[in-house]
Every structure is written in C-alpha cells, then in structure tokens.
Amino acid sequence: DAGVTQSPTHLIKTRGQQVTLRCSPKSGHDTVSWYQQALGQGPQFIFQYYEEEERQRGNFPDRFSGHQFPNYSSELNVNALLLGDSALYLCASSLDDRPDNEQFFGPGTRLTVL
Amino acid sequence: AQSVTQLDSHVSVSEGTPVLLRCNYSSSYSPSLFWYVQHPNKGLQLLLKYTSAATLVKGINGFEAEFKKSETSFHLTKPSAHMSDAAEYFCVVTFPLDTGRRALTFGSGTRLQVQP
C-alpha cells in the first residue's frame, strides 16, 4: 500500500496563474481533505470531499476549488494565485467522513508563488 | 467555535529525559483530540487520539496523553526522549460526529529538539 500520494512535490508559479494539485488516497479510503500549511504554522482546513461532493469548507475564498473523482482521487485548484498562497498543501484521506477517524496525510506539495 | 493552543513553540530536552508538550483546547462540545507528528519531508503521522473513552491515551513510540476536562488540557508526554523524536508536534481538535462538522483544527505546533 503506497499510502497517500501527492503530485507534484514542488511547484513554482507566478502571481495570477492557476495551479492544479493532485492527490491519491490510501487504498480503501473514500474521503479526502485538503489543508494549507504556511511556513511555521499548523495546517489550515480548506475543504473535504466525500462521495464526490464537497462536504465542508474552511475559511478560504472561492479561488480555491476542488474535485473528487469516482476512484476517490482528488484535485485542488487555485486560481489567480497570490503571493500569500505560497505554502505546503497537504492532502489527507480517511475511511468515511467521521471526524474522529484517523486521517492519513501525504507528504504535501510545496507551492511557491513569485 | 473551537480552538487549540500549544503553549510552547519550541521544547528542547536531552536524550533519555522526559518530554512534556502542552496543549489546551477550547470547545463548545465534547471534543475529539489528537496529537500528530511531522518529521521533515514526511507526512503528518497520528501519534494518538482521544474520543471520550479512557482519559489516559497511549500512542505509538511510547507517547501518551491525558485528557483533563477540568483543565481543558491534553498534554503529550514520554518518559524518555530518543533522538528520533525530534520533530514538529501538533495538537488537533475536532467536532463530535453529531455536529455534522468535519474539519480538523490544528494548533500552531511545538518543535521538539533532542540533544545528545
């Protein structure tokens, strides 16, 4: 079992561009959550997908959008990139959407916006 | 609203000495609480979780935490630190299932250094 995988590992973009990050959940997991971790801070919840629907959203603008595919993999899209979007983006998967289930995290995608 | 406060941004201990990482939470509900560890260039890993069963929770690698409702605390301890324990530790709180809310709320983290 490869665990949670994310691609790419690193990404450099310029302000105003758009970016797509990808996540494959741990085998058997159907729920994917996305987090943004700025340097020196704890991860901040962006949104969660379950059964291909966005089930809950954190305090992030509409520039952040996502999708979950029938095979449970997920994408995070960010439009009109700002310098402040530079961060480590973490994907986590879990078995169903119970909040007390363990979430398994991927290694993250490091996004740098210049 | 709910939040979690990690009282120390950095903790330094000597190898073989006890570890104490402090966490206080605020929640309108009976929370579920977790400790996660983040090693450099690795994903976050669950150390242990509390979900209203036993108040003393044992986790992996010799870590344990005690839920104290009266003090709204969930401190992480280990009797004897090992060099491999050096990492960033996050205290996490989440809502109960019946609230329909699913987000994990992370503290700001405590960086543990272990001196030889």
Short mmCIF file of N, CA and C in Angstrom, two decimals, chain B:
data_model
loop_
_atom_site.label_atom_id
_atom_site.label_comp_id
_atom_site.label_asym_id
_atom_site.label_seq_id
_atom_site.Cartn_x
_atom_site.Cartn_y
_atom_site.Cartn_z
N ALA B 1 -17.47 27.89 18.52
CA ALA B 1 -16.13 27.85 17.92
C ALA B 1 -15.23 26.96 18.78
N GLN B 2 -14.21 26.47 18.16
CA GLN B 2 -13.26 25.68 18.91
C GLN B 2 -11.86 26.08 18.48
N SER B 3 -10.92 25.88 19.39
CA SER B 3 -9.55 26.23 19.10
C SER B 3 -8.63 25.38 19.96
N VAL B 4 -7.37 25.39 19.61
CA VAL B 4 -6.38 24.66 20.38
C VAL B 4 -5.13 25.53 20.49
N THR B 5 -4.55 25.57 21.67
CA THR B 5 -3.37 26.38 21.93
C THR B 5 -2.23 25.49 22.40
N GLN B 6 -1.14 25.53 21.68
CA GLN B 6 0.05 24.82 22.12
C GLN B 6 0.93 25.85 22.81
N LEU B 7 1.21 25.59 24.06
CA LEU B 7 1.77 26.60 24.94
C LEU B 7 3.25 26.88 24.69
N ASP B 8 3.94 25.98 24.01
CA ASP B 8 5.36 26.16 23.75
C ASP B 8 5.63 25.99 22.26
N SER B 9 6.29 26.95 21.65
CA SER B 9 6.62 26.81 20.23
C SER B 9 7.86 25.93 20.05
N HIS B 10 8.75 25.94 21.04
CA HIS B 10 9.96 25.11 20.99
C HIS B 10 10.17 24.47 22.36
N VAL B 11 10.56 23.20 22.35
CA VAL B 11 10.94 22.48 23.56
C VAL B 11 12.24 21.74 23.27
N SER B 12 13.20 21.89 24.16
CA SER B 12 14.48 21.19 23.99
C SER B 12 14.73 20.32 25.22
N VAL B 13 15.03 19.05 24.98
CA VAL B 13 15.31 18.10 26.06
C VAL B 13 16.58 17.34 25.72
N SER B 14 17.14 16.71 26.71
CA SER B 14 18.29 15.83 26.49
C SER B 14 17.79 14.41 26.27
N GLU B 15 18.51 13.68 25.47
CA GLU B 15 18.15 12.28 25.21
C GLU B 15 18.06 11.53 26.55
N GLY B 16 16.99 10.74 26.69
CA GLY B 16 16.80 9.97 27.91
C GLY B 16 16.02 10.68 29.00
N THR B 17 15.71 11.95 28.81
CA THR B 17 14.93 12.71 29.81
C THR B 17 13.47 12.77 29.36
N PRO B 18 12.55 13.10 30.29
CA PRO B 18 11.13 13.12 29.94
C PRO B 18 10.77 14.27 28.99
N VAL B 19 9.71 14.02 28.24
CA VAL B 19 9.17 15.01 27.31
C VAL B 19 7.78 15.42 27.77
N LEU B 20 7.51 16.73 27.75
CA LEU B 20 6.18 17.26 28.04
C LEU B 20 5.87 18.33 27.01
N LEU B 21 4.84 18.10 26.19
CA LEU B 21 4.37 19.09 25.22
C LEU B 21 2.95 19.46 25.62
N ARG B 22 2.73 20.77 25.83
CA ARG B 22 1.49 21.20 26.44
C ARG B 22 0.47 21.68 25.41
N CYS B 23 -0.80 21.32 25.65
CA CYS B 23 -1.89 21.69 24.75
C CYS B 23 -3.13 22.00 25.58
N ASN B 24 -3.74 23.14 25.31
CA ASN B 24 -5.04 23.47 25.89
C ASN B 24 -6.04 23.67 24.76
N TYR B 25 -7.27 23.28 24.99
CA TYR B 25 -8.28 23.39 23.94
C TYR B 25 -9.46 24.20 24.44
N SER B 26 -10.22 24.70 23.48
CA SER B 26 -11.47 25.38 23.77
C SER B 26 -12.51 24.83 22.81
N SER B 27 -13.62 24.33 23.36
CA SER B 27 -14.66 23.77 22.50
C SER B 27 -16.00 23.84 23.21
N SER B 28 -17.02 24.13 22.43
CA SER B 28 -18.38 24.16 22.97
C SER B 28 -18.96 22.76 23.10
N TYR B 29 -18.23 21.80 22.56
CA TYR B 29 -18.71 20.42 22.55
C TYR B 29 -17.72 19.54 23.31
N SER B 30 -18.08 18.29 23.48
CA SER B 30 -17.12 17.32 23.98
C SER B 30 -16.25 16.93 22.79
N PRO B 31 -15.00 17.33 22.81
CA PRO B 31 -14.18 17.20 21.60
C PRO B 31 -13.55 15.83 21.44
N SER B 32 -13.13 15.55 20.23
CA SER B 32 -12.14 14.52 19.97
C SER B 32 -10.80 15.24 19.82
N LEU B 33 -9.77 14.69 20.39
CA LEU B 33 -8.45 15.32 20.40
C LEU B 33 -7.40 14.36 19.88
N PHE B 34 -6.44 14.91 19.18
CA PHE B 34 -5.38 14.11 18.56
C PHE B 34 -4.04 14.80 18.79
N TRP B 35 -3.00 14.00 18.71
CA TRP B 35 -1.64 14.50 18.53
C TRP B 35 -1.09 13.88 17.26
N TYR B 36 -0.57 14.77 16.38
CA TYR B 36 0.11 14.35 15.16
C TYR B 36 1.57 14.79 15.24
N VAL B 37 2.44 14.04 14.57
CA VAL B 37 3.85 14.39 14.48
C VAL B 37 4.23 14.58 13.02
N GLN B 38 5.09 15.56 12.77
CA GLN B 38 5.53 15.84 11.41
C GLN B 38 7.05 15.87 11.38
N HIS B 39 7.63 14.83 10.78
CA HIS B 39 9.07 14.80 10.57
C HIS B 39 9.39 15.53 9.27
N PRO B 40 10.59 16.12 9.18
CA PRO B 40 10.95 16.85 7.95
C PRO B 40 10.76 15.99 6.71
N ASN B 41 10.12 16.58 5.71
CA ASN B 41 9.92 15.94 4.41
C ASN B 41 9.11 14.64 4.50
N LYS B 42 8.33 14.53 5.56
CA LYS B 42 7.44 13.37 5.69
C LYS B 42 6.03 13.85 6.01
N GLY B 43 5.07 13.02 5.75
CA GLY B 43 3.68 13.37 6.04
C GLY B 43 3.40 13.35 7.53
N LEU B 44 2.35 14.05 7.91
CA LEU B 44 1.89 14.02 9.29
C LEU B 44 1.46 12.60 9.67
N GLN B 45 1.83 12.20 10.89
CA GLN B 45 1.50 10.86 11.35
C GLN B 45 0.76 10.96 12.69
N LEU B 46 -0.30 10.18 12.82
CA LEU B 46 -1.06 10.18 14.07
C LEU B 46 -0.28 9.48 15.17
N LEU B 47 -0.13 10.19 16.31
CA LEU B 47 0.50 9.58 17.49
C LEU B 47 -0.53 8.90 18.37
N LEU B 48 -1.64 9.60 18.62
CA LEU B 48 -2.69 9.06 19.47
C LEU B 48 -3.93 9.92 19.33
N LYS B 49 -5.07 9.36 19.82
CA LYS B 49 -6.30 10.13 19.79
C LYS B 49 -7.17 9.83 21.00
N TYR B 50 -7.93 10.82 21.41
CA TYR B 50 -8.89 10.70 22.49
C TYR B 50 -10.29 10.91 21.92
N THR B 51 -11.18 9.94 22.20
CA THR B 51 -12.56 10.08 21.70
C THR B 51 -13.56 9.70 22.78
N SER B 52 -13.39 10.22 23.96
CA SER B 52 -14.32 10.10 25.10
C SER B 52 -14.33 8.72 25.75
N ALA B 53 -13.33 7.94 25.50
CA ALA B 53 -13.19 6.67 26.22
C ALA B 53 -12.27 6.92 27.41
N ALA B 54 -11.21 6.16 27.57
CA ALA B 54 -10.29 6.35 28.68
C ALA B 54 -9.60 7.71 28.57
N THR B 55 -9.45 8.39 29.69
CA THR B 55 -8.84 9.73 29.66
C THR B 55 -7.33 9.68 29.46
N LEU B 56 -6.69 8.56 29.81
CA LEU B 56 -5.27 8.39 29.55
C LEU B 56 -5.13 7.57 28.28
N VAL B 57 -4.54 8.17 27.29
CA VAL B 57 -4.45 7.56 25.97
C VAL B 57 -3.00 7.20 25.67
N LYS B 58 -2.78 5.99 25.25
CA LYS B 58 -1.43 5.56 24.87
C LYS B 58 -1.33 5.53 23.35
N GLY B 59 -0.18 6.02 22.86
CA GLY B 59 0.02 6.07 21.43
C GLY B 59 1.24 5.29 21.00
N ILE B 60 1.70 5.62 19.81
CA ILE B 60 2.86 4.93 19.27
C ILE B 60 4.16 5.51 19.84
N ASN B 61 5.22 4.74 19.74
CA ASN B 61 6.57 5.19 20.12
C ASN B 61 6.68 5.64 21.57
N GLY B 62 5.86 5.09 22.45
CA GLY B 62 5.96 5.38 23.87
C GLY B 62 5.31 6.67 24.33
N PHE B 63 4.62 7.37 23.46
CA PHE B 63 3.93 8.61 23.83
C PHE B 63 2.58 8.30 24.47
N GLU B 64 2.16 9.18 25.37
CA GLU B 64 0.82 9.11 25.91
C GLU B 64 0.34 10.52 26.23
N ALA B 65 -0.98 10.65 26.38
CA ALA B 65 -1.57 11.95 26.69
C ALA B 65 -2.75 11.74 27.62
N GLU B 66 -2.99 12.72 28.47
CA GLU B 66 -4.10 12.63 29.40
C GLU B 66 -5.09 13.76 29.14
N PHE B 67 -6.35 13.38 28.95
CA PHE B 67 -7.42 14.36 28.76
C PHE B 67 -7.91 14.81 30.14
N LYS B 68 -7.82 16.10 30.40
CA LYS B 68 -8.29 16.66 31.67
C LYS B 68 -9.33 17.73 31.36
N LYS B 69 -10.61 17.34 31.51
CA LYS B 69 -11.69 18.25 31.16
C LYS B 69 -11.69 19.49 32.05
N SER B 70 -11.40 19.31 33.34
CA SER B 70 -11.44 20.44 34.27
C SER B 70 -10.40 21.49 33.93
N GLU B 71 -9.30 21.04 33.31
CA GLU B 71 -8.22 21.97 32.94
C GLU B 71 -8.23 22.26 31.44
N THR B 72 -9.15 21.69 30.72
CA THR B 72 -9.22 21.76 29.24
C THR B 72 -7.83 21.56 28.64
N SER B 73 -7.18 20.49 29.08
CA SER B 73 -5.83 20.23 28.61
C SER B 73 -5.71 18.82 28.02
N PHE B 74 -4.70 18.65 27.20
CA PHE B 74 -4.43 17.35 26.57
C PHE B 74 -2.93 17.31 26.31
N HIS B 75 -2.15 17.27 27.37
CA HIS B 75 -0.70 17.33 27.26
C HIS B 75 -0.11 15.99 26.81
N LEU B 76 0.94 16.07 26.01
CA LEU B 76 1.62 14.89 25.48
C LEU B 76 2.89 14.64 26.28
N THR B 77 3.11 13.39 26.67
CA THR B 77 4.29 13.06 27.46
C THR B 77 4.96 11.80 26.93
N LYS B 78 6.25 11.69 27.29
CA LYS B 78 7.02 10.49 27.00
C LYS B 78 8.08 10.38 28.09
N PRO B 79 8.24 9.22 28.69
CA PRO B 79 9.15 9.11 29.83
C PRO B 79 10.61 9.38 29.48
N SER B 80 11.02 8.98 28.28
CA SER B 80 12.43 9.07 27.93
C SER B 80 12.57 9.43 26.46
N ALA B 81 13.14 10.58 26.18
CA ALA B 81 13.25 11.05 24.79
C ALA B 81 14.34 10.30 24.04
N HIS B 82 14.07 10.12 22.75
CA HIS B 82 15.04 9.50 21.85
C HIS B 82 15.35 10.49 20.75
N MET B 83 16.55 10.37 20.20
CA MET B 83 16.95 11.32 19.14
C MET B 83 15.93 11.35 18.01
N SER B 84 15.34 10.20 17.70
CA SER B 84 14.38 10.12 16.60
C SER B 84 13.06 10.83 16.90
N ASP B 85 12.87 11.30 18.14
CA ASP B 85 11.64 12.03 18.48
C ASP B 85 11.69 13.48 18.03
N ALA B 86 12.84 13.96 17.61
CA ALA B 86 12.96 15.34 17.15
C ALA B 86 12.07 15.56 15.94
N ALA B 87 11.12 16.47 16.07
CA ALA B 87 10.11 16.70 15.02
C ALA B 87 9.20 17.84 15.46
N GLU B 88 8.20 18.13 14.62
CA GLU B 88 7.15 19.10 14.94
C GLU B 88 5.92 18.32 15.39
N TYR B 89 5.34 18.75 16.49
CA TYR B 89 4.18 18.06 17.05
C TYR B 89 2.97 19.00 17.04
N PHE B 90 1.83 18.47 16.61
CA PHE B 90 0.61 19.26 16.52
C PHE B 90 -0.50 18.64 17.37
N CYS B 91 -1.12 19.49 18.16
CA CYS B 91 -2.32 19.12 18.90
C CYS B 91 -3.51 19.50 18.03
N VAL B 92 -4.49 18.61 17.94
CA VAL B 92 -5.59 18.79 16.99
C VAL B 92 -6.92 18.51 17.69
N VAL B 93 -7.93 19.33 17.40
CA VAL B 93 -9.26 19.12 17.95
C VAL B 93 -10.27 19.03 16.81
N THR B 94 -11.30 18.23 17.01
CA THR B 94 -12.34 18.16 16.00
C THR B 94 -13.70 18.09 16.67
N PHE B 95 -14.72 18.37 15.90
CA PHE B 95 -16.07 18.39 16.41
C PHE B 95 -16.60 16.97 16.60
N PRO B 96 -17.58 16.78 17.48
CA PRO B 96 -18.24 15.48 17.58
C PRO B 96 -19.01 15.15 16.30
N LEU B 97 -19.24 13.88 16.09
CA LEU B 97 -19.87 13.42 14.85
C LEU B 97 -21.24 14.05 14.64
N ASP B 98 -22.03 14.21 15.71
CA ASP B 98 -23.40 14.65 15.53
C ASP B 98 -23.53 16.14 15.22
N THR B 99 -22.42 16.86 15.18
CA THR B 99 -22.49 18.27 14.78
C THR B 99 -22.49 18.40 13.26
N GLY B 100 -22.13 17.33 12.55
CA GLY B 100 -22.05 17.38 11.10
C GLY B 100 -20.84 18.14 10.58
N ARG B 101 -19.96 18.55 11.47
CA ARG B 101 -18.79 19.31 11.06
C ARG B 101 -17.56 18.41 11.12
N ARG B 102 -16.71 18.54 10.12
CA ARG B 102 -15.69 17.53 9.93
C ARG B 102 -14.25 18.03 9.95
N ALA B 103 -14.06 19.32 10.06
CA ALA B 103 -12.71 19.86 9.94
C ALA B 103 -11.87 19.54 11.15
N LEU B 104 -10.59 19.27 10.93
CA LEU B 104 -9.62 19.21 11.99
C LEU B 104 -9.09 20.62 12.23
N THR B 105 -8.97 21.02 13.50
CA THR B 105 -8.38 22.31 13.84
C THR B 105 -7.04 22.05 14.50
N PHE B 106 -5.97 22.52 13.86
CA PHE B 106 -4.62 22.29 14.33
C PHE B 106 -4.12 23.43 15.21
N GLY B 107 -3.31 23.08 16.20
CA GLY B 107 -2.55 24.09 16.91
C GLY B 107 -1.40 24.57 16.03
N SER B 108 -0.64 25.51 16.56
CA SER B 108 0.45 26.11 15.77
C SER B 108 1.71 25.27 15.79
N GLY B 109 1.73 24.24 16.61
CA GLY B 109 2.86 23.31 16.60
C GLY B 109 3.90 23.59 17.67
N THR B 110 4.57 22.53 18.11
CA THR B 110 5.70 22.61 19.02
C THR B 110 6.86 21.86 18.40
N ARG B 111 7.97 22.55 18.24
CA ARG B 111 9.16 21.90 17.69
C ARG B 111 9.96 21.30 18.83
N LEU B 112 10.13 19.99 18.80
CA LEU B 112 10.89 19.28 19.83
C LEU B 112 12.30 19.03 19.34
N GLN B 113 13.26 19.54 20.10
CA GLN B 113 14.67 19.24 19.85
C GLN B 113 15.15 18.28 20.92
N VAL B 114 15.95 17.30 20.50
CA VAL B 114 16.52 16.34 21.44
C VAL B 114 18.03 16.44 21.35
N GLN B 115 18.64 16.82 22.45
CA GLN B 115 20.08 16.99 22.50
C GLN B 115 20.76 15.68 22.92
N PRO B 116 21.90 15.36 22.31
CA PRO B 116 22.59 14.10 22.67
C PRO B 116 23.21 14.17 24.06
#
